[in-house]
Coordinates of C-alpha atoms in Angstrom, one line a residue:
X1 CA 34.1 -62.7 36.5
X2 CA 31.5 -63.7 34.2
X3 CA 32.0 -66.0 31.4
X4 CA 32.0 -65.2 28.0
X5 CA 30.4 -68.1 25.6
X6 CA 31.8 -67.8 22.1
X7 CA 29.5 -67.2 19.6
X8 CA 27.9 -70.2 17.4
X9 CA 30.0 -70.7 14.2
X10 CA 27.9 -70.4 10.7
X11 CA 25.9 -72.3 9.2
X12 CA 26.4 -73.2 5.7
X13 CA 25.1 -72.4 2.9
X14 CA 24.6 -73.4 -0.5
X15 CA 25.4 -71.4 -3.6
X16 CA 22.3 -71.1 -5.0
X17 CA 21.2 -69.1 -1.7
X18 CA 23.6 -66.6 -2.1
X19 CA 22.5 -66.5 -5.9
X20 CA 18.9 -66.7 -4.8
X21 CA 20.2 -63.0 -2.5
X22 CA 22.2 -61.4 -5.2
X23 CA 19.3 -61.5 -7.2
X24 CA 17.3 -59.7 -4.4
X25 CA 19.8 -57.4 -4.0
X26 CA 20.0 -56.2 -7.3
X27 CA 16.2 -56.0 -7.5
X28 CA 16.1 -54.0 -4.2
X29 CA 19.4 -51.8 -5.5
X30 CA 17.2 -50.8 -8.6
X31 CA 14.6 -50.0 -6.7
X32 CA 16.2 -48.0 -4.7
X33 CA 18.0 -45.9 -7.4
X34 CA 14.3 -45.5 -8.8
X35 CA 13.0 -43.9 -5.3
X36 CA 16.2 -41.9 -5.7
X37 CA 15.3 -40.6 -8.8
X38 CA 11.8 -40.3 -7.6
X39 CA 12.8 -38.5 -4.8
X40 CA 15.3 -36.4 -6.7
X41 CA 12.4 -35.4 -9.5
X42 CA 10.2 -34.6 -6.4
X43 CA 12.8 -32.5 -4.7
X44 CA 13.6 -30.6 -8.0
X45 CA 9.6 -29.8 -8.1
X46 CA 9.4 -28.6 -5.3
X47 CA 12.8 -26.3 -5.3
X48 CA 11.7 -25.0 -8.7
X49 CA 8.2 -24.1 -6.9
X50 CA 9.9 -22.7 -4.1
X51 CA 12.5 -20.6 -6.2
X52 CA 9.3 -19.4 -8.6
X53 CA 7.6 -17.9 -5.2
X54 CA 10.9 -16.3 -4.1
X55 CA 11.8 -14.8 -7.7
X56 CA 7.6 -13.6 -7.8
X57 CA 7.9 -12.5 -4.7
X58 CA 11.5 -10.4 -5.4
X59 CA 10.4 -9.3 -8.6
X60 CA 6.9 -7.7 -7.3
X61 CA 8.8 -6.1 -4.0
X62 CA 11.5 -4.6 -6.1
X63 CA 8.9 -3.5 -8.4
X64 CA 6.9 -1.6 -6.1
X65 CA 10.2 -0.3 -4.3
X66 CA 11.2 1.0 -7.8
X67 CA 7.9 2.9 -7.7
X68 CA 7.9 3.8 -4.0
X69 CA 9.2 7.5 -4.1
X70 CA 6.9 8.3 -7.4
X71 CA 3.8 6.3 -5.5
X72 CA 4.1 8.3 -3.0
X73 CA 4.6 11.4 -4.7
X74 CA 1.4 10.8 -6.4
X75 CA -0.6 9.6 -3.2
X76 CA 0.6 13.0 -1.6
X77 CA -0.7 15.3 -4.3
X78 CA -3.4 13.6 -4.9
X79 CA -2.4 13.2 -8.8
X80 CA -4.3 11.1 -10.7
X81 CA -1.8 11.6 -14.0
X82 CA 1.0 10.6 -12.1
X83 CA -0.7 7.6 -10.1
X84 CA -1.8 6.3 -13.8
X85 CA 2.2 6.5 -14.4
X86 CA 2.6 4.5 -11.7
X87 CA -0.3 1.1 -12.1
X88 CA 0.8 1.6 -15.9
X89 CA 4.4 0.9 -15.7
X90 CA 3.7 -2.1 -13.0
X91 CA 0.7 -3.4 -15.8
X92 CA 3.5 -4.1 -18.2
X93 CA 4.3 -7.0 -16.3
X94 CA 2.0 -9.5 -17.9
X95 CA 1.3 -11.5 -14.6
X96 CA 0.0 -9.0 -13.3
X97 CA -3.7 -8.9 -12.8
X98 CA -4.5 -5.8 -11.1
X99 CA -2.4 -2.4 -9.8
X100 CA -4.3 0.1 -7.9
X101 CA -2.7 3.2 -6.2
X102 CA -5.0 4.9 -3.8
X103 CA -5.0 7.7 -0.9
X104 CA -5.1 7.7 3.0
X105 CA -8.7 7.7 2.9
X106 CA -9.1 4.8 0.5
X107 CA -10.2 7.0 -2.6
X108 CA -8.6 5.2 -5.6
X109 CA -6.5 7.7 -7.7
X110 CA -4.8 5.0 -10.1
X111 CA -6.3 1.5 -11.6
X112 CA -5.4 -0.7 -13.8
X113 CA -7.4 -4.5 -14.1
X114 CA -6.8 -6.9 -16.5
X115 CA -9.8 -10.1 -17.1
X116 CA -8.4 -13.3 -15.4
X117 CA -6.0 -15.9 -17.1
X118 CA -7.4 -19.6 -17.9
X119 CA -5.7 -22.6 -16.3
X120 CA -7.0 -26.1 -16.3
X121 CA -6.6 -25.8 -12.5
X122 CA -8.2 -22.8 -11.6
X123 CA -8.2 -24.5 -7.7
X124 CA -4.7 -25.8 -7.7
X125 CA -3.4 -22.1 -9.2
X126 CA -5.2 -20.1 -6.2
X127 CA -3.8 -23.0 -3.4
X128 CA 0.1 -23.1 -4.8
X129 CA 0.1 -18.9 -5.9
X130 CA -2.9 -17.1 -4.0
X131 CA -0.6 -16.1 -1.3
X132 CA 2.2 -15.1 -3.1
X133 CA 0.4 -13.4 -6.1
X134 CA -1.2 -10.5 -3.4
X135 CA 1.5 -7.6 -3.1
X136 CA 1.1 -3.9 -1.0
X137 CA 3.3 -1.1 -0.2
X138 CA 2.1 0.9 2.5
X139 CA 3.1 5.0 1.3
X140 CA 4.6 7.3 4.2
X141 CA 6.2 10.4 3.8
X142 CA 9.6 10.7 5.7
X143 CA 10.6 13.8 7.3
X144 CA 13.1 14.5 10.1
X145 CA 11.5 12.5 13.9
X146 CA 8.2 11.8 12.0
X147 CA 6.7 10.0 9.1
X148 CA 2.7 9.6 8.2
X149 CA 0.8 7.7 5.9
X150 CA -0.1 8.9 2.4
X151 CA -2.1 5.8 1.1
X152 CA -1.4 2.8 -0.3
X153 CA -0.6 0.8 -3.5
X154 CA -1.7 -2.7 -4.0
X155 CA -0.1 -5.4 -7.1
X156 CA -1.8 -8.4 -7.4
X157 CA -0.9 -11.1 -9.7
X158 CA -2.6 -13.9 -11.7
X159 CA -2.3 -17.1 -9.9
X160 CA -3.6 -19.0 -13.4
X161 CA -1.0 -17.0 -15.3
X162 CA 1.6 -18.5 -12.5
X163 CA 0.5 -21.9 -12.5
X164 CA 0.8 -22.0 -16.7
X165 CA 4.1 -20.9 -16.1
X166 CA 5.1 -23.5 -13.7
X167 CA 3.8 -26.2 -15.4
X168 CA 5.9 -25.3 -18.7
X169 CA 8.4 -25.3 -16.7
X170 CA 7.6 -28.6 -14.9
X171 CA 6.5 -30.1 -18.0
X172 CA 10.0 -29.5 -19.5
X173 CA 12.1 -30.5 -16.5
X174 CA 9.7 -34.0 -16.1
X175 CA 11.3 -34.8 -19.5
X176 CA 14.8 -34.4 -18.3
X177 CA 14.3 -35.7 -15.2
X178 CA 12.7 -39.3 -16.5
X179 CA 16.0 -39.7 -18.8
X180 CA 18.7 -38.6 -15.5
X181 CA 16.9 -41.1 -13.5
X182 CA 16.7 -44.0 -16.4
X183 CA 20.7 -43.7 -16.4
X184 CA 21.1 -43.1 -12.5
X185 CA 19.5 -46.7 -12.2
X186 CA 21.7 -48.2 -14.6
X187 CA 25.0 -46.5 -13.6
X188 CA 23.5 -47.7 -10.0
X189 CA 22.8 -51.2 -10.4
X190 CA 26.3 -51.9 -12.5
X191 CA 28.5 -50.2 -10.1
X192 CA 26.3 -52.0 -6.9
X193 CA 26.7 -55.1 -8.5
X194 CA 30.3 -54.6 -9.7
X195 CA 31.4 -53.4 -6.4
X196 CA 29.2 -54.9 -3.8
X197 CA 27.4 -58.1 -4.7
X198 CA 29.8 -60.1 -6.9
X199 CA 32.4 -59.9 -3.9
X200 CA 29.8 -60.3 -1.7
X201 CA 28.8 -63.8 -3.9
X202 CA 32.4 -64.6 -2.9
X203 CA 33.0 -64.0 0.4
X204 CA 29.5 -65.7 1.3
X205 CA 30.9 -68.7 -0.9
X206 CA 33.9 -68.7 1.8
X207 CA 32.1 -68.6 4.4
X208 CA 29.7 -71.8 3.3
X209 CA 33.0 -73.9 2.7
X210 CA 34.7 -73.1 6.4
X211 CA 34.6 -76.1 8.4
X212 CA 32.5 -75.5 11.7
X213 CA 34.7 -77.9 14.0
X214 CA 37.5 -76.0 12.7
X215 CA 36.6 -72.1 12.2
X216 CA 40.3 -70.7 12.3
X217 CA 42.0 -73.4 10.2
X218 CA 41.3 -71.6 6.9
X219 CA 41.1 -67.7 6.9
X220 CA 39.1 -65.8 4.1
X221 CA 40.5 -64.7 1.3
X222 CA 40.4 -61.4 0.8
X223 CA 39.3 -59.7 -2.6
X224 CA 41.4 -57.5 -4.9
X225 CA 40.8 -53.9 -4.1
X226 CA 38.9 -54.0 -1.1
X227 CA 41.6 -53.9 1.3
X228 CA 40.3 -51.1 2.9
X229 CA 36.7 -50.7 2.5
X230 CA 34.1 -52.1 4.4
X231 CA 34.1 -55.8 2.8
X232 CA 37.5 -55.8 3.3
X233 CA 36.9 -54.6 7.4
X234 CA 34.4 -57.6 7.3
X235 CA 36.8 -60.1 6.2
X236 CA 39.2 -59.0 8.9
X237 CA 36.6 -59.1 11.8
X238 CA 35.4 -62.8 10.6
X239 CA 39.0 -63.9 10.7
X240 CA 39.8 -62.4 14.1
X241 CA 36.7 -63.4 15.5
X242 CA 37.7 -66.3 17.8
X243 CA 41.1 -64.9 18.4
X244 CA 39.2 -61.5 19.8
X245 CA 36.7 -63.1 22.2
X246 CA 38.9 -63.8 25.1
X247 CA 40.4 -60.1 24.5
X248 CA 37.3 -58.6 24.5
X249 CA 36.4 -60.4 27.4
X250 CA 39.1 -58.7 29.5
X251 CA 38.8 -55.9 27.7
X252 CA 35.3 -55.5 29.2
X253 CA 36.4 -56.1 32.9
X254 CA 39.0 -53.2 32.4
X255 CA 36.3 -50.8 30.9
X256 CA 34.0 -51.6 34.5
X257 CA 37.2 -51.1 36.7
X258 CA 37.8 -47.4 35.0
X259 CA 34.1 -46.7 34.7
X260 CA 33.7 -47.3 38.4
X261 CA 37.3 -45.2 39.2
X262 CA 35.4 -42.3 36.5
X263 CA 31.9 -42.2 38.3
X264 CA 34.1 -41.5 41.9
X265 CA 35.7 -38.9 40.2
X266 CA 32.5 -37.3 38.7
X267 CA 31.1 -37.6 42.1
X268 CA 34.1 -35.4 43.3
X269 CA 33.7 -33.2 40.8
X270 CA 30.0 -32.3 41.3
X271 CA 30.8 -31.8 44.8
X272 CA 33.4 -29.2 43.7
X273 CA 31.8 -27.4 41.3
X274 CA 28.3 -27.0 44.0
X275 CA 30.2 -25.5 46.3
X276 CA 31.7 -23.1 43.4
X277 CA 27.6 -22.4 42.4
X278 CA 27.1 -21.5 45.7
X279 CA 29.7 -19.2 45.8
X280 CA 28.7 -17.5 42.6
X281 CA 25.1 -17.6 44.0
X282 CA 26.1 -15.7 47.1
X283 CA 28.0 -13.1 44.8
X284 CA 24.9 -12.5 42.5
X285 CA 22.4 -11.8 45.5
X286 CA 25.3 -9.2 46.5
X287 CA 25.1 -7.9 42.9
X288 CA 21.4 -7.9 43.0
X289 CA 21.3 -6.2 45.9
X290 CA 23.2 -3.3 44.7
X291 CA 21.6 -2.9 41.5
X292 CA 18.3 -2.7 43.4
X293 CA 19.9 0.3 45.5
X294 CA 21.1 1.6 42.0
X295 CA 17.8 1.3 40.5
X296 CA 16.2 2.9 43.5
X297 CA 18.5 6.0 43.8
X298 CA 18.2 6.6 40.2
X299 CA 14.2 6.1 40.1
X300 CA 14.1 8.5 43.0
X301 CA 15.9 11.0 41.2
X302 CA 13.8 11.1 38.0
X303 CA 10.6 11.3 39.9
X304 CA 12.4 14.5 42.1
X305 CA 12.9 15.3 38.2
X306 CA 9.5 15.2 37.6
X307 CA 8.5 17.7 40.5
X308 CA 10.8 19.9 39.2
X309 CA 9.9 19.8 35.7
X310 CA 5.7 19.6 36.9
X311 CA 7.0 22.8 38.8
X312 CA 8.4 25.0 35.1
X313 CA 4.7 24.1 34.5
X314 CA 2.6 27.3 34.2
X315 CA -0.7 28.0 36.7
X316 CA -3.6 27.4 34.3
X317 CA -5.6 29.7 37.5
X318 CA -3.5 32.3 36.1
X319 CA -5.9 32.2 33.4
X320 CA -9.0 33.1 35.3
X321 CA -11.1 35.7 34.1
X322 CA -8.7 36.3 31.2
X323 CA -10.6 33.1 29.3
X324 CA -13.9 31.9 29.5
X325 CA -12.8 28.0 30.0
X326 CA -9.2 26.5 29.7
X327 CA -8.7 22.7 30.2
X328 CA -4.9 21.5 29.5
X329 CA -3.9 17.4 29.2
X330 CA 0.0 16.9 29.7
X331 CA 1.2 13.6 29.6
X332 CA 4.8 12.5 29.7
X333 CA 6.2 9.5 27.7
X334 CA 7.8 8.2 30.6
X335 CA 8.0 9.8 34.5
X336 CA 9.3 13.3 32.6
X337 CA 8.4 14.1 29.2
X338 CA 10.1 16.3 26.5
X339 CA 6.5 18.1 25.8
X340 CA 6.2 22.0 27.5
X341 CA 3.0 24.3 27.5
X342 CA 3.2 28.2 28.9
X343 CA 0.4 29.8 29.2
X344 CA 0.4 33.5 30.8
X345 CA -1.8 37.2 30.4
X346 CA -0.3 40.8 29.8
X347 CA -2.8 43.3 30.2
X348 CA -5.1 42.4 27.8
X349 CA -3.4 40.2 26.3
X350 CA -2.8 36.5 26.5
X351 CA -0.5 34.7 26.0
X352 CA -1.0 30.0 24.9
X353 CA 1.9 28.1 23.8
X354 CA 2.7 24.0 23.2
X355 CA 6.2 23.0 23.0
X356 CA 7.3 19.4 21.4
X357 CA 11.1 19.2 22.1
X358 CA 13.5 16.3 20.7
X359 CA 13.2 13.4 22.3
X360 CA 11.4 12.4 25.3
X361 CA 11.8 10.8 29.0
X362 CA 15.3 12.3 30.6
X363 CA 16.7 13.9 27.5
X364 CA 13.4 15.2 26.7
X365 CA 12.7 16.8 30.0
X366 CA 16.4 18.8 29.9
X367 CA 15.3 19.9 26.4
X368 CA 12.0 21.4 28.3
X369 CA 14.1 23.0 30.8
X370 CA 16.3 25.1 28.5
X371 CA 13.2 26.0 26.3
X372 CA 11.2 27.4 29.4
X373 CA 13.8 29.4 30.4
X374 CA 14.4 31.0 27.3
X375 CA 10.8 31.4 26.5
X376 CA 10.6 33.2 29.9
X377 CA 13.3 35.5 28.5
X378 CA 12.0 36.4 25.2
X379 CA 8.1 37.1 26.6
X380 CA 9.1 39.5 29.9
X381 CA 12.6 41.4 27.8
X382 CA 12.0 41.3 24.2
X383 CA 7.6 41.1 23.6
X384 CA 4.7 39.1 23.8
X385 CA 2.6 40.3 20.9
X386 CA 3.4 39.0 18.1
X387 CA 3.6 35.0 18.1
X388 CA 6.1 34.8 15.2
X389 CA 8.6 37.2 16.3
X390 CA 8.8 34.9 19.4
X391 CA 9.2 31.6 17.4
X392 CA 12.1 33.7 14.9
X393 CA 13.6 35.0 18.7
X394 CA 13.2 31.0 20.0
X395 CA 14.8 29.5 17.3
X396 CA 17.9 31.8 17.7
X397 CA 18.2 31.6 21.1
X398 CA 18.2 27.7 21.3
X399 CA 20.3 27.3 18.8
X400 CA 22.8 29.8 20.6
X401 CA 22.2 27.9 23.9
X402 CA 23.1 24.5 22.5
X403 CA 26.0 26.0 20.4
X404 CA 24.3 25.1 17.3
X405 CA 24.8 27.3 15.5
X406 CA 28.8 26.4 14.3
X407 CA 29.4 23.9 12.0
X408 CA 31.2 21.8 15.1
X409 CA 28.4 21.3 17.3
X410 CA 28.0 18.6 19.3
X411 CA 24.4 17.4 18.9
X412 CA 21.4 18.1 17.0
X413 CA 18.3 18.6 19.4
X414 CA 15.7 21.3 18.8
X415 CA 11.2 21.5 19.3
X416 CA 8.2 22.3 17.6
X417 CA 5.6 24.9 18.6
X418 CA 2.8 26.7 18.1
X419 CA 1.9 30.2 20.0
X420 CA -1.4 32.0 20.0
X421 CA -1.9 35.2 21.5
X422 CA -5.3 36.0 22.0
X423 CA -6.0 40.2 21.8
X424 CA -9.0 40.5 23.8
X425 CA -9.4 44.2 23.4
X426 CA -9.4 43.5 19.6
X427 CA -11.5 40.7 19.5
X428 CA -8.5 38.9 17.2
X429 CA -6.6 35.8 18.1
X430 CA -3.1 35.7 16.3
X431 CA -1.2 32.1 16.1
X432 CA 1.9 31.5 14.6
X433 CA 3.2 27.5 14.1
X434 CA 6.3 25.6 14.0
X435 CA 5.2 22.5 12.5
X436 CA 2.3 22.7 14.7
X437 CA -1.3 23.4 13.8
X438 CA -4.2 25.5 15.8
X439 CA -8.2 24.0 15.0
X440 CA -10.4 26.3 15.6
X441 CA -13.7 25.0 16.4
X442 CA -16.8 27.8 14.9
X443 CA -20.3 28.0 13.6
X444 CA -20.4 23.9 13.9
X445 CA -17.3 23.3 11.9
X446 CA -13.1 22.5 12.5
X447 CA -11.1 25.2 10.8
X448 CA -7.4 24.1 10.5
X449 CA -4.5 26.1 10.1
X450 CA -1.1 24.6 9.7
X451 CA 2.0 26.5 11.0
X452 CA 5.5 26.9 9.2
X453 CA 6.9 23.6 7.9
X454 CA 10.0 24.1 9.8
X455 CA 11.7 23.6 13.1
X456 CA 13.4 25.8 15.6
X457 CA 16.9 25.6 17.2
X458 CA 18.4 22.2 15.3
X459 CA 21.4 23.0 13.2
X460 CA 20.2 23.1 9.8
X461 CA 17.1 25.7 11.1
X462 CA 18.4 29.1 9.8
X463 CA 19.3 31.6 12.1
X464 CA 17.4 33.9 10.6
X465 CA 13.9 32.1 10.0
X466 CA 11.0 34.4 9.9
X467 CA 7.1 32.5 10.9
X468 CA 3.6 33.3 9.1
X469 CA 1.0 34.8 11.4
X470 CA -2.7 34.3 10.8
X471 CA -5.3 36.1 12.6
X472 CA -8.6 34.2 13.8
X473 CA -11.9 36.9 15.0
X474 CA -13.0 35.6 18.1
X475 CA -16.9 35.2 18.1
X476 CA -18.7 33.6 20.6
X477 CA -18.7 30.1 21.6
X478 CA -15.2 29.4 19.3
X479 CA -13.0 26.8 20.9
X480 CA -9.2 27.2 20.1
X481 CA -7.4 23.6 20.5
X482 CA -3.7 23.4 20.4
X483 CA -2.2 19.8 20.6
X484 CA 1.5 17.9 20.0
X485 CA 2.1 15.0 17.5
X486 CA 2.4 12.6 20.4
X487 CA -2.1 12.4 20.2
X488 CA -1.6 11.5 16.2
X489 CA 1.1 9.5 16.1
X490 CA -0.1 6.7 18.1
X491 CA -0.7 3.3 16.2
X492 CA -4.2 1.3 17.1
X493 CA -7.1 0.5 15.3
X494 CA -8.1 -2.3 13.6
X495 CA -6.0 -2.5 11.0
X496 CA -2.9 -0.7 12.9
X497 CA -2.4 2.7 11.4
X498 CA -2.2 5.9 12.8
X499 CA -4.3 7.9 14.4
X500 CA -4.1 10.8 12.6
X501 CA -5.3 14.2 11.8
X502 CA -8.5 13.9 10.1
X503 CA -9.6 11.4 13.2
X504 CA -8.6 14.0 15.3
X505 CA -10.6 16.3 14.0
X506 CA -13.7 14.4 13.4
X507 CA -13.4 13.5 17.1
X508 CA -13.2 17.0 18.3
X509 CA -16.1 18.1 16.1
X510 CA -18.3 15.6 17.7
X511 CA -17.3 16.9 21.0
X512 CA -17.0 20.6 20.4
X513 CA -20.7 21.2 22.1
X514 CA -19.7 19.6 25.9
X515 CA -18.0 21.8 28.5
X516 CA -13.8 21.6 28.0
X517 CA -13.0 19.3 30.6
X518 CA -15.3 16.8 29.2
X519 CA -14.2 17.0 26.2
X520 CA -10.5 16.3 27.3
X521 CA -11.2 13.5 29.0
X522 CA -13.4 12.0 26.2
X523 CA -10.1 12.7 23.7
X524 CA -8.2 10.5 26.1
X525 CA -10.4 8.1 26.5
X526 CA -10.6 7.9 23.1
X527 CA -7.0 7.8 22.0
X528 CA -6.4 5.0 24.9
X529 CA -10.0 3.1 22.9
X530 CA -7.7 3.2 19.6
X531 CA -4.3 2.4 21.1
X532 CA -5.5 -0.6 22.6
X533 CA -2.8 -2.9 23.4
X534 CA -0.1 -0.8 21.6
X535 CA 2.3 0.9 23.7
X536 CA 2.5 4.5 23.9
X537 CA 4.7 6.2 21.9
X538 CA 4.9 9.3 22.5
X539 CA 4.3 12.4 24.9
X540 CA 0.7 14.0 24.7
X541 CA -0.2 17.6 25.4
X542 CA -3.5 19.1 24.5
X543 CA -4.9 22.2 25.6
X544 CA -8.2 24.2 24.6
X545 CA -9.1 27.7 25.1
X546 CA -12.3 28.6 25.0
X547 CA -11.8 33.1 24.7
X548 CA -13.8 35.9 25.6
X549 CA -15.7 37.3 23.5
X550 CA -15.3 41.0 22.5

């Protein structure tokens, strides 16, 4: 057993050491309160900065979300009288410095700039407000599974016209702050003094006077109302100082004895619990081993899905002789997609459609299934010539299939198409769209034309829906191009927007001159250019026809 040594009593003191300390400690206690004070004024600062970037922020977001539906209103219609509207109710914000409202193609239809404030610190205004004074809303039109952008409007405020404002307010809360932090140190240094130092002065004057040849003869009076605080703990601990050594002393060779019995019984423990880990380990790789047998049977059953769903897939050779070139790009969201094409000829007569169904992958795929069956049905039993009479007949039919049309039904699934029958006798193509467009590539320029702004077979379709045609002469050389949203809706770019129409159709016209195939791949190649590390994010189907000519 080791032997514990008893610590050196204390040397004495005289008083006008422990005067020579109270003085110190004041001095350091009122310095101390002042770096509180400091400290607090600086916090404050920067709170009151912090809360000033949060309300700007706040205020400008909930300003241009007041605006949003109106902005975009504007945007869409291109209307400059309603864009002024909008930058002229966000102007009467004085900070702001400039609102501008413009289009998807960057053309500004609404602008409103005011000249810059003046700050003494031009600098210090951009560094503490140039981030939080720049404010956008990108505009997109919401409609049911899609959404595409309209433009954009842009708030900027003044950071001069911030920092003024901050500084008024800093200015005013300096003030305050100097006179809280003036009576902080005084209510600070009295109460330290009152409650810490003078009975410190005391019980340091006790402790000078005990005799070190006799350290327990006299015990140390204890001052009034500090019986259980921490002076009145330190009294107690000088006075049981001696008396606690030899305790502590065994009290230490007990604490080795149950360490020691503790770390055996950690050891024990360990052991336990690895074999327990091992267990659970060996239960996992069984776990693992099924879910990999899980994972295979299901994969193998949506690529035999895939087969089956490549096999409702029209023959594009079906098409030879009827068309003078035909290229078609399918490609699924995942192993099946929820995108369908038919293409087909009657007598003179042929027949192109694209399908977009609800959804995509599994879900998409059964969607595809019940549309080519019912497509099948309306072309061979109830006509083929007219393309909106078989959108009006596809859009009562699905929504019969999926009992959609009661009030009670139990989903909410339905497509987009577009159908072009191309009369060859006539020399006229006829289309017919379901929020689908046809371009129509002629004499060196894109024609578009946009199909019915409606859906088929979801339950708020009517029943009853009726479809524009249009009719397009065929002259020699025209290219018919029929796509799905999934080649428009993909986000890329630098800036990461959409792809869009318009790009669409620029790209096209630059490729309308090669041979079909070409152009196809060259699409592709360019969508996957502008997707870049984006995911994909939908199916893709794009076909293009080019007829014969009469």
């Amino acid at each position: 057993m080791n032997v514990h040594t008893p610590p050196p009593p204390p040397q004495t003191r005289d008083i006008g050491t422990f005067r020579g300390l109270s003085f110190k400690q004041a001095v350091a206690t009122l310095l101390i309160a002042l770096g509180l004070g400091a400290a607090s004024g600086i916090w404050d600062l920067s709170a009151d900065y912090q809360r000033m970037r949060r309300e700007v922020a706040e205020a400008s977001r909930a300003d241009l979300a007041l605006v949003r539906g109106m902005a975009v209103e504007a945007a869409y219609m291109l209307s400059h009288d309603l864009a002024g509207e909008v930058v002229g109710g966000l102007a009467l914000d004085p900070l702001v410095a400039e609102v501008r409202l413009t289009d998807n193609f960057g053309d500004v239809l609404g602008q409103i700039r005011r000249p810059p404030g003046t700050t003494a610190f031009p600098g210090l205004a951009q560094r503490l407000f140039g981030d939080t004074a720049q404010h956008s809303l990108l505009l997109q039109t919401r409609m049911k599974e899609t959404s595409g952008d309209v433009g954009k409007l842009e708030l900027h405020l003044d950071p001069a016209l911030l920092l003024n404002r901050y500084l008024d307010h800093v200015t005013a809360s300096a003030a305050s702050g100097a006179a809280r932090t003036v009576i902080l140190c005084l209510l600070v240094v009295a109460v330290f003094y009152g409650l810490i130092t003078k009975p410190l002065l005391k019980i340091g004057h006790a402790i000078a006077t005990v005799d070190p040849a006799r350290p327990g003869a006299s015990l140390i009076e204890l001052p009034r109302r500090h019986e259980g605080d921490e002076l009145g703990l330190l009294v107690s601990n000088v006075n049981a100082l001696l008396a606690e050594s030899q305790r502590g002393l065994d009290g230490r060779d007990a604490a080795e004895g149950a360490l020691a019995a503790l770390a055996r019984d950690l050891e024990l423990r360990v052991q336990e619990r690895t074999r327990e880990l091992e267990q659970q380990k060996e239960g996992v790789e069984r776990a693992n081993t099924e879910l990999e047998k899980a994972n295979r049977f299901i994969s193998d059953g949506i690529r035999y899905a895939s087969r089956i769903q490549t096999a409702l897939l029209p023959d594009t050779a079906a098409l030879d002789g009827a068309v003078d070139a035909f290229t078609v790009g399918w490609r699924p969201f995942d192993i099946v997609g929820g995108d369908y094409y038919w293409t087909g000829t009657f007598g003179d007569k042929t027949v192109v459609a694209v399908m977009d169904c609800t959804g995509h992958g599994v879900p998409g795929a059964f969607m595809t299934a019940v549309v080519s069956s019912i497509l099948a049905r309306i072309l061979h039993h109830h006509g083929h010539d007219d393309p909106a009479v078989i959108l009006a007949l596809l859009n009562f039919l699905v929504k019969s299939a999926l009992r959609q049309d009661r009030a009670d039904a139990p989903a909410d699934d339905g497509l987009d198409a577009a159908i072009c029958v191309f009369d060859k006798s006539r020399g006229v193509a006829t289309f017919a769209g379901a929020n689908l467009p046809l371009m129509v590539w002629s004499g060196g320029h894109i024609k578009v034309i946009r199909g019915d702004r409606r859906s088929l077979g979801y339950r708020d379709s009517p029943p009853d829906a009726t479809f524009a045609c249009h009719e397009v002469p065929i002259v020699p050389g025209a290219v018919f191009y029929l796509y799905t949203d999934g080649l428009i809706d993909h986000m890329g770019g630098p800036n990461g927007r959409l792809f869009g129409r318009k790009r669409l159709q620029e790209a096209l016209g630059g490729l309308a001159h090669l041979p079909l195939e070409e152009q196809k791949e060259r699409l592709f190649a360019t969508l996957d250019a502008w997707r870049g590390e984006q995911p994909c994010r939908d199916d893709m189907t794009f076909i293009a026809i080019r007829p014969l000519a009469p």
